[in-house]
XYZ file of C-alpha atoms in Angstrom:
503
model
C -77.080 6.576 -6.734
C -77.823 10.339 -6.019
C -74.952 12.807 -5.965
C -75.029 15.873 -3.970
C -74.432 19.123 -5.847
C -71.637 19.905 -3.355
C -69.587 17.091 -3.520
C -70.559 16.486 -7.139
C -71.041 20.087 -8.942
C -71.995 19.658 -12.956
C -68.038 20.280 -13.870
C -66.853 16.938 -11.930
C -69.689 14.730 -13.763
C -69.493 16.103 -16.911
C -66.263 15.156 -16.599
C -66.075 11.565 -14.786
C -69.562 10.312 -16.135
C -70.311 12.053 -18.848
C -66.805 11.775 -20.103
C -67.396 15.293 -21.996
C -63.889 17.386 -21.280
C -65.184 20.212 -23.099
C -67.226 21.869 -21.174
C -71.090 22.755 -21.314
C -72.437 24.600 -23.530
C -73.692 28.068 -23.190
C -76.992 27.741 -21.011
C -76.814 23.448 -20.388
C -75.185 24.208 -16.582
C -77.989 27.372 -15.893
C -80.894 24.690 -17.057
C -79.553 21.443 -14.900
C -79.034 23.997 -11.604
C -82.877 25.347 -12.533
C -83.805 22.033 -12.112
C -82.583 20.464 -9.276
C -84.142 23.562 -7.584
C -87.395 22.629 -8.676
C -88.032 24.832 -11.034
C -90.122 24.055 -14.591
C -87.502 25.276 -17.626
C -88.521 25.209 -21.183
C -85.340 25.676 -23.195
C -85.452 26.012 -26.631
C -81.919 25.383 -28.025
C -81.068 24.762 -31.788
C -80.361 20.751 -33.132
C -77.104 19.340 -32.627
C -77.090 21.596 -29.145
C -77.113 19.068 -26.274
C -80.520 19.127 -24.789
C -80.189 15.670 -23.415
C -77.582 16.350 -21.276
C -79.416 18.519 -19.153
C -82.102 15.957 -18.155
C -79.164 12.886 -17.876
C -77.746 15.033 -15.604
C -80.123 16.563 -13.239
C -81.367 13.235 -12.913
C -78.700 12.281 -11.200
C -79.457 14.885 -8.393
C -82.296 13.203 -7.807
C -83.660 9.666 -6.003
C -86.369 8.614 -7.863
C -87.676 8.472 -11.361
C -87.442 10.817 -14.296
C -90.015 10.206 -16.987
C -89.150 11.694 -20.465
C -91.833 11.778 -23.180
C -90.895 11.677 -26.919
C -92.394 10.607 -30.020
C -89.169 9.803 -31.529
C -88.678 6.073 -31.543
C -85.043 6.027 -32.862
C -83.915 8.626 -30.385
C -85.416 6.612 -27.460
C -83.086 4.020 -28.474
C -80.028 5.632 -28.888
C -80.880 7.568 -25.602
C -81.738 4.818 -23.836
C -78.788 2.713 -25.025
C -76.146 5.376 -24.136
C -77.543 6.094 -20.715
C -77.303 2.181 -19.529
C -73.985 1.462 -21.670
C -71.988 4.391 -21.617
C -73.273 6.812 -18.300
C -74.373 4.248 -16.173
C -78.141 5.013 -15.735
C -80.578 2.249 -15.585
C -82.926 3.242 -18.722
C -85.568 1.701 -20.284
C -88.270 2.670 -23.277
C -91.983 1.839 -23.226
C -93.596 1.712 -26.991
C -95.066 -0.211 -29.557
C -92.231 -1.819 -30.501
C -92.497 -4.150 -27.388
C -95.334 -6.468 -26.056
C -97.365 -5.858 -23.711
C -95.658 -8.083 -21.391
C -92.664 -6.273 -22.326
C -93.799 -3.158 -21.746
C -95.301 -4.405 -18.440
C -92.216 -6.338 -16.911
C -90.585 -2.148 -17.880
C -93.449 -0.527 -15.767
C -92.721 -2.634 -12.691
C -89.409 -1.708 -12.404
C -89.876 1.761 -12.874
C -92.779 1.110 -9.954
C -90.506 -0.688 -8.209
C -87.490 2.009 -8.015
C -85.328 -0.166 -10.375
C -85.138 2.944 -12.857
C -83.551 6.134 -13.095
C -85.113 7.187 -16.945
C -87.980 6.091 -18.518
C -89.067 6.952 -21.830
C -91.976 6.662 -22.788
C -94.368 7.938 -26.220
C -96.892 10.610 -24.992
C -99.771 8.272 -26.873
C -99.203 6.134 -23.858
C -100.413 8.499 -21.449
C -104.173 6.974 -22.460
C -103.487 3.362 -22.029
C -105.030 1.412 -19.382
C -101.859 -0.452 -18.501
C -99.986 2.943 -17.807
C -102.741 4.274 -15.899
C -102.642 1.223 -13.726
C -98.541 1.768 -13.178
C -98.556 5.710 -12.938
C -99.495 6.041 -9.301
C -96.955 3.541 -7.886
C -94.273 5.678 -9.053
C -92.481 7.981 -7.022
C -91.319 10.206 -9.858
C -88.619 13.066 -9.541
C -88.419 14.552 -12.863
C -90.962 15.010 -16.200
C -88.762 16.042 -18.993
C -91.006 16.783 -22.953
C -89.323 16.246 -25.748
C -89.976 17.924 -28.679
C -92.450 20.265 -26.606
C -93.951 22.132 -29.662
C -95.884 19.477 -30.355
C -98.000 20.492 -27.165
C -98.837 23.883 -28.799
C -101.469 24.061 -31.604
C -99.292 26.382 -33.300
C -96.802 24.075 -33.294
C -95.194 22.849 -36.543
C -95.727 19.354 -35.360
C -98.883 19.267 -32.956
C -100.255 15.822 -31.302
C -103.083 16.347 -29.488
C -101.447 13.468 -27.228
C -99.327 15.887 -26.005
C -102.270 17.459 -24.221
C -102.331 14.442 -22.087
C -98.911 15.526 -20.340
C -100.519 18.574 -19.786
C -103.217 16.395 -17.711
C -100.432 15.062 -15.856
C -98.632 18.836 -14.739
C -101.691 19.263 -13.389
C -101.834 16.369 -11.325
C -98.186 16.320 -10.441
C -96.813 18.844 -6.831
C -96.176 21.938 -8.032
C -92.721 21.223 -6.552
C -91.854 18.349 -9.461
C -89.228 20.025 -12.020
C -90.806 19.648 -15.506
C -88.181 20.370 -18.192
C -89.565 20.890 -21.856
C -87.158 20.825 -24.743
C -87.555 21.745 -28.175
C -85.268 23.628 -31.527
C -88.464 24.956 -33.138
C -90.678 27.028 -31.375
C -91.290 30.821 -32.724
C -92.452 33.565 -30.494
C -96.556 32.343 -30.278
C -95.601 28.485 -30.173
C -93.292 29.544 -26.981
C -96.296 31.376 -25.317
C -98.903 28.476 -25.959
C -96.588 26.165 -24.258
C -96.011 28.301 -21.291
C -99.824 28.601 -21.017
C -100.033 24.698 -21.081
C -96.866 24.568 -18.731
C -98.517 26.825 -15.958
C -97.243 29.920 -14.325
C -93.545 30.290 -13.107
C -91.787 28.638 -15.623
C -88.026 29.687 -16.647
C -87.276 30.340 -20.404
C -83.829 29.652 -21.895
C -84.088 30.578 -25.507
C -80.544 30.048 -27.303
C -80.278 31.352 -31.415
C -81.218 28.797 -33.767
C -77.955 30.078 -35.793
C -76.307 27.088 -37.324
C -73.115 28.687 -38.604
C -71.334 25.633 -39.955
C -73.717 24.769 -42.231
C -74.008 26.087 -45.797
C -77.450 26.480 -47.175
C -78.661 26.909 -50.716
C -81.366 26.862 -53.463
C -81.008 25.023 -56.722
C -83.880 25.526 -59.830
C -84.283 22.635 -61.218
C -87.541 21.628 -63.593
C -89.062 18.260 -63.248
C -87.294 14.899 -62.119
C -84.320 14.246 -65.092
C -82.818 17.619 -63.858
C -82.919 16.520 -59.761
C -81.334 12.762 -60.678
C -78.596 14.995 -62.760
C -77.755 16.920 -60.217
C -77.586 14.359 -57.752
C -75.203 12.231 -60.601
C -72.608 14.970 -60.612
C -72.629 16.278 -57.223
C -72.496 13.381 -54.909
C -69.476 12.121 -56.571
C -67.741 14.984 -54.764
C -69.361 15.467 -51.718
C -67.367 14.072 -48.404
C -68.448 11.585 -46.186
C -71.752 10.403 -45.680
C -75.391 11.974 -45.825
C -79.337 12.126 -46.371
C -81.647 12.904 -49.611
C -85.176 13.656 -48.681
C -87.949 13.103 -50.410
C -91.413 13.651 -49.834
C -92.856 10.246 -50.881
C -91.879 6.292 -50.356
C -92.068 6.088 -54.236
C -89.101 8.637 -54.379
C -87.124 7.566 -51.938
C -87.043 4.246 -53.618
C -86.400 5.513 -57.168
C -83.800 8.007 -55.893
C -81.828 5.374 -54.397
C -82.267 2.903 -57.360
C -80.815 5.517 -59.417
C -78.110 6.247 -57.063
C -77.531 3.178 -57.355
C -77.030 2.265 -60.608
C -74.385 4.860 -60.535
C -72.569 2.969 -58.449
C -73.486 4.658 -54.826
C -73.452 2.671 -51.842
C -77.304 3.818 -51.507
C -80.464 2.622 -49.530
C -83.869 3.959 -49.220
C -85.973 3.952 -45.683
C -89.473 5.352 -44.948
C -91.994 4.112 -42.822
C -92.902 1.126 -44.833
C -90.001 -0.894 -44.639
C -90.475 -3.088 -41.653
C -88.819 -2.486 -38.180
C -85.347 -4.631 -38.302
C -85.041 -3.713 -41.821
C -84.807 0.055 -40.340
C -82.993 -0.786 -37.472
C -80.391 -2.360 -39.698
C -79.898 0.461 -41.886
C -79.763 2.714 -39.468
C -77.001 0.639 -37.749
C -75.270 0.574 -40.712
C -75.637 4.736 -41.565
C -74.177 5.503 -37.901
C -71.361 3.336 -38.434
C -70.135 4.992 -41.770
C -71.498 1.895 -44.234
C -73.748 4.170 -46.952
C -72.697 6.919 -48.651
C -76.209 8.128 -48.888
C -79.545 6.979 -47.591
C -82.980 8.203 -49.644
C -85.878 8.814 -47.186
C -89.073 10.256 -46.422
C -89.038 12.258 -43.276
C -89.240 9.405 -40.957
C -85.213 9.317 -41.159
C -83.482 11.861 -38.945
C -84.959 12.811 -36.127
C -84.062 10.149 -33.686
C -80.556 9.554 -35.204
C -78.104 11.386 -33.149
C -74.663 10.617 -36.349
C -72.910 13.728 -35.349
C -70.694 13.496 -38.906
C -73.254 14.106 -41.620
C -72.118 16.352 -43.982
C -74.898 16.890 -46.197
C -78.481 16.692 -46.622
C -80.166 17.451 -49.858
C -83.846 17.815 -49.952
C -84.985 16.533 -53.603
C -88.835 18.589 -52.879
C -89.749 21.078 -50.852
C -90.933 20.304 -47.384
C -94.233 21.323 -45.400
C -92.490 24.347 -43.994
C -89.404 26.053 -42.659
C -89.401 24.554 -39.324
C -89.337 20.857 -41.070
C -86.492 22.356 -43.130
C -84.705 23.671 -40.507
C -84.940 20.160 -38.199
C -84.150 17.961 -41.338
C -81.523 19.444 -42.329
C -80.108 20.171 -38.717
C -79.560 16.703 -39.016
C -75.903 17.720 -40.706
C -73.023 19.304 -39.204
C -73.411 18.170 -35.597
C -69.942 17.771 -34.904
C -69.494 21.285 -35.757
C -67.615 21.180 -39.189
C -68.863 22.310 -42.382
C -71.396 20.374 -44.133
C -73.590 21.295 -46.992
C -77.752 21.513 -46.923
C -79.069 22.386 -50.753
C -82.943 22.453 -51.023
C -83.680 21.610 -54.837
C -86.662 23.511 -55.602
C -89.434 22.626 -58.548
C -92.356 25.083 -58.114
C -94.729 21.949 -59.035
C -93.851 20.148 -56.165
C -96.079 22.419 -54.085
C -99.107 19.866 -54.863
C -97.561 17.703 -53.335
C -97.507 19.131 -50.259
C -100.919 20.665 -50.462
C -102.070 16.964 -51.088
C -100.789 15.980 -47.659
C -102.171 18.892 -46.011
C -105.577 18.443 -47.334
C -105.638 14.458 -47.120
C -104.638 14.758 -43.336
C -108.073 17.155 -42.470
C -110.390 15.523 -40.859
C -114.405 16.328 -42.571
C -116.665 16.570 -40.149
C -118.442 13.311 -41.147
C -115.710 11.122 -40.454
C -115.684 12.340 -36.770
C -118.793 11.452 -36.591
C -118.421 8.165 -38.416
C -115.846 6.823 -36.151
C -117.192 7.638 -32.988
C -120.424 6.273 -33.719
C -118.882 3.320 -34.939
C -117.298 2.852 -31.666
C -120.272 3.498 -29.858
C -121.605 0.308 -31.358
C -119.423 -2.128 -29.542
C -118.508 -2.447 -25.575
C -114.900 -4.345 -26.693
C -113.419 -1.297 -29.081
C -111.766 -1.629 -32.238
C -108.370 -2.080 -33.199
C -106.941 0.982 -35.639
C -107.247 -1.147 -38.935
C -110.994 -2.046 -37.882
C -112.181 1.648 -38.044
C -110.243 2.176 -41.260
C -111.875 -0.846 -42.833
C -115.016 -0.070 -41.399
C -115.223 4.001 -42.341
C -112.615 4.198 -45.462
C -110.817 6.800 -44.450
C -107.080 6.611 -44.121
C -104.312 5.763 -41.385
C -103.391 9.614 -40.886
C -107.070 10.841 -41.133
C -108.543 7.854 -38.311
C -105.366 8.858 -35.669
C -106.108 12.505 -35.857
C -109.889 11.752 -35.380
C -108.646 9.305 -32.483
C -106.576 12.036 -30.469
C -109.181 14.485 -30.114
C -111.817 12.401 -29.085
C -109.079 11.110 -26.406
C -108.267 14.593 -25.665
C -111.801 15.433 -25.281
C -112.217 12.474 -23.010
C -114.905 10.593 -25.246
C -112.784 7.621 -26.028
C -110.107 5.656 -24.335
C -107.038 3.430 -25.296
C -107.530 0.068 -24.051
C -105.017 -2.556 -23.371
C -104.621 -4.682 -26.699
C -104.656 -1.278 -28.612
C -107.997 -1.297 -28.515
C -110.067 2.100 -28.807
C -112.997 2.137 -26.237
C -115.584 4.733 -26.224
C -117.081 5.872 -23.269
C -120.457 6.899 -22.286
C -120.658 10.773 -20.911
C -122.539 13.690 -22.247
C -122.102 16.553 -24.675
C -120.409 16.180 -28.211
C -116.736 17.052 -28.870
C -115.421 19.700 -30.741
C -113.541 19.569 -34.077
C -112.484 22.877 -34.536
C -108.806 22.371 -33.389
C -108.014 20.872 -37.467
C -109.387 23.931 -38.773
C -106.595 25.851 -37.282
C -104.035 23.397 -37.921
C -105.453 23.022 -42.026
C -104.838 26.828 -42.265
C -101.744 27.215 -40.118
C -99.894 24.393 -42.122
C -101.323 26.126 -45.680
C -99.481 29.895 -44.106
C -96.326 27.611 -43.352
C -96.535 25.984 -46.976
C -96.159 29.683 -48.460
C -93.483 30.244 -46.259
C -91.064 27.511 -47.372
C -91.851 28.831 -51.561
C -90.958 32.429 -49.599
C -87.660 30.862 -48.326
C -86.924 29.379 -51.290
C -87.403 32.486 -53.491
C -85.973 35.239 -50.625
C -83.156 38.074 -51.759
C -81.541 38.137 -48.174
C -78.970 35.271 -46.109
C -80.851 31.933 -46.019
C -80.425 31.261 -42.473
C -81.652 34.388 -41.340
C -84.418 33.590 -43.170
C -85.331 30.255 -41.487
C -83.673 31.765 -37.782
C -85.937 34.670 -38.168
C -88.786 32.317 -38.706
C -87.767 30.708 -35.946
C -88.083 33.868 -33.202
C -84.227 35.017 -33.752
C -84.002 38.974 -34.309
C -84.007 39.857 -38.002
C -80.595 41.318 -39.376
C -77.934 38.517 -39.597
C -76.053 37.556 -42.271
C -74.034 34.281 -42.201
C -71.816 35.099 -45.586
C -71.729 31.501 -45.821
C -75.264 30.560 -47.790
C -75.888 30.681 -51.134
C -77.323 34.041 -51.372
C -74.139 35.420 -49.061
C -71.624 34.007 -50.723
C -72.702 32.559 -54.426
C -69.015 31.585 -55.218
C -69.050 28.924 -52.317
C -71.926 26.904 -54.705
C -70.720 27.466 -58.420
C -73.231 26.349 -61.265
C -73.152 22.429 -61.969
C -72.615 21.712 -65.594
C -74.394 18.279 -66.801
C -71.906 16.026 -68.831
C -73.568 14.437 -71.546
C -72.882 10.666 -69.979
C -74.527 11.714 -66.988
C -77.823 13.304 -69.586
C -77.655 9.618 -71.028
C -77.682 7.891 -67.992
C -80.461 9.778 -66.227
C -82.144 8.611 -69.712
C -81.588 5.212 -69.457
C -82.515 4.805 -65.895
C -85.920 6.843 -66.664
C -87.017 4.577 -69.836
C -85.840 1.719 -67.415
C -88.158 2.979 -64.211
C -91.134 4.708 -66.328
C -90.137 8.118 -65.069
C -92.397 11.159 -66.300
C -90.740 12.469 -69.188
């Protein structure tokens, strides 16, 4: 079905299919009429905004396909799920999670025009079995999610994401293109509307999230985090997230938790998929007080009633702070997002950054391997073969994809192919030092005189100068000191003998 804009303006169907009797939000109507004029938008909008609505709904205007690239698993399915149950739009996701038979009976009706949405992971973009699908679609609309990762100043940057850029090209200048992302500062916004070519229409709302209260907690080694956590939690309302920066903590955190009594669970990227799917089945629908996780929790899980999320290290930067912890507070009520901050748990971090940098020698490594053999190699076959790590071989992979000097065959197989020249590496080099400035940043938030948010807004391309008299640093009396009962000292003792905590 395609509704005329006439007959149907964006008041009526936010109304009748969207079932929203609210009313947009500042900017959502001035981005969907952009669109169905044709025009390419980038928007840049804080979390819990609606960004999705704008792309639901322009669709609509349209007859054929809108394809909307994200790397965010989770969200595809709640997206996906909503459109076909609740609005009525025939959806469907191509990813890993399906077979390729799946994923191929999915590409045939989008070819066929039995699709409005299709989302799809932009690491698709270089298999063979979307390549062969891609020109029998008569697509409307190309929406980006999470469009920083295009830019190499980007918090978050997949050199995948270049491969979208391939298809803009390729695409009549006429096709609306709608890029979406919360976290893009002043230079990440230009290097996207480089990549997006010229005539592109910026809607940049504040990143100010005044509902939520931010603050800093000291706290010295791992018996003073479990503490706090002991006697806080006990009080907090409703439901919400610790982060951690490893598996190993996420388990132990919600072991402890626990043992306290706390309807707890822990999630990373370890635990296998139904055992994730489950939990986070069970989070949406109100059945954990907390979960524990590493950052692969949050950023597909659209629970509008989390009211707070406690990070129990630091994370990589302020624009990971600002997304995790934008995962609270989406309904719009108060909710509480306390950063506990040991000054040792910078290695950590640092260990990340430097164990994700490519050396030059691996690059080499891998492609040569792959240059041995006509068939390609699966992912685990060039770890096994060179030693280096998951993270390390998929950033090697990507920018010799990017570069055009390997391909990703159908089985998941990585093909090199035969052309001239060498590729460059020099794109990590950037990254290694841009992620080491954004490091410093975060231990600059953490320590900063001024209002926390207008701290991390600032960061974010806001204009300097607000003060929320909400945060920590605003209003101290909103977070008073948190005194450590002696049963709660014993029991963080007990459970560290028990678990072979550091002492």
């Amino acid at each position: 079905m395609v509704f005329e804009w006439q007959q149907y303006p964006p008041e009526k169907l936010l109304v009748e299919r969207f079932r929203i009797s609210g009313g947009f939000h500042n900017d959502q109507r001035t981005i969907i009429e952009q669109l169905v004029q044709g025009k390419r938008v980038l928007a840049i909008q804080r979390t819990g905004w609606g960004k999705s609505l704008c792309y639901q709904m322009a669709s609509l205007y349209y007859p054929h396909l809108t394809i909307i690239f994200s790397p965010l698993k989770a969200l595809m399915r709640d997206q996906c799920e909503r459109c076909n149950t609740a609005y009525g739009i025939p959806s469907a996701i191509v990813s890993s999670e399906f077979s390729q038979g799946e994923n191929e009976v999915t590409l045939e009706r989008a070819a066929s025009g039995k699709l409005k949405l299709l989302f799809i992971a932009p690491e698709r973009l270089s298999n063979m079995l979307w390549q062969q699908y891609i020109p029998r679609m008569l697509v409307s609309m190309i929406v980006i999610d999470e469009a920083h990762c295009i830019s190499t100043w980007g918090h978050d940057f997949r050199p995948d994401y270049r491969r979208i850029v391939t298809l803009l090209n390729a695409i009549p200048r006429q096709t609306p293109v709608l890029a979406l992302t919360a976290t893009a500062n002043r230079r990440v916004e230009q290097d996207i509307l480089q990549q997006m070519g010229a005539g592109v229409v910026v809607v940049r709302g504040t990143m100010l999230r005044s509902n939520l209260y931010l603050n800093v907690v000291y706290v010295q080694g791992e018996e003073e985090k479990l503490a706090y956590l002991g006697e806080t939690l006990p009080h907090a309302l409703g439901s919400g997230i610790v982060y951690t920066a490893t598996k190993r903590d996420a388990e132990m955190v919600s072991a402890f938790l626990q043992h306290l009594g706390f309807v707890a669970e822990y999630y990373h990227a370890g635990r296998d998929e139904p055992t994730r799917l489950d939990i986070e089945q069970k989070f949406m629908q109100d059945q954990y007080k907390v979960i524990c996780s590493t950052n692969a929790l949050g950023m597909g899980i659209d629970k509008s009633n989390i009211r707070f999320v406690i990070h129990y290290q630091m994370p990589s930067s302020p624009i990971h702070y600002y997304q995790e912890m934008g995962r609270a507070g989406r309904d719009g009520k108060v909710s509480w997002c306390i950063l506990l901050y040991d000054p040792a748990d910078i290695a950590i971090q640092e260990h990340f950054i430097r164990a994700a940098k490519p050396e030059y020698s691996q690059y080499e490594h891998v492609l040569s391997l792959l240059q041995t053999t006509s068939e390609g190699l699966h992912e685990p076959e060039i770890m096994g073969r060179t030693g280096c790590s998951r993270k390390v071989v998929r950033n090697i992979l990507a920018a010799l994809i990017e570069q055009r000097f390997v391909v990703r065959g159908i089985e998941r197989r990585y093909i090199a192919l035969n052309r001239p020249g060498s590729p460059s590496f020099t794109e990590y080099d950037i990254l290694y030092e841009k992620k080491l400035y954004e490091l410093n940043a975060i231990q600059e938030y953490a320590s900063c005189d001024g209002c926390f948010m207008e701290y991390l807004t600032t960061f974010l391309g806001d204009q300097p100068g607000y003060r929320c008299d909400e945060c920590g640093r605003c209003r101290p009396e909103h977070f008073p000191s948190v005194m450590v009962s002696k049963r709660m000292q014993e029991q963080v003792i007990y459970f560290r003998d028990k678990h072979l905590l550091p002492h």
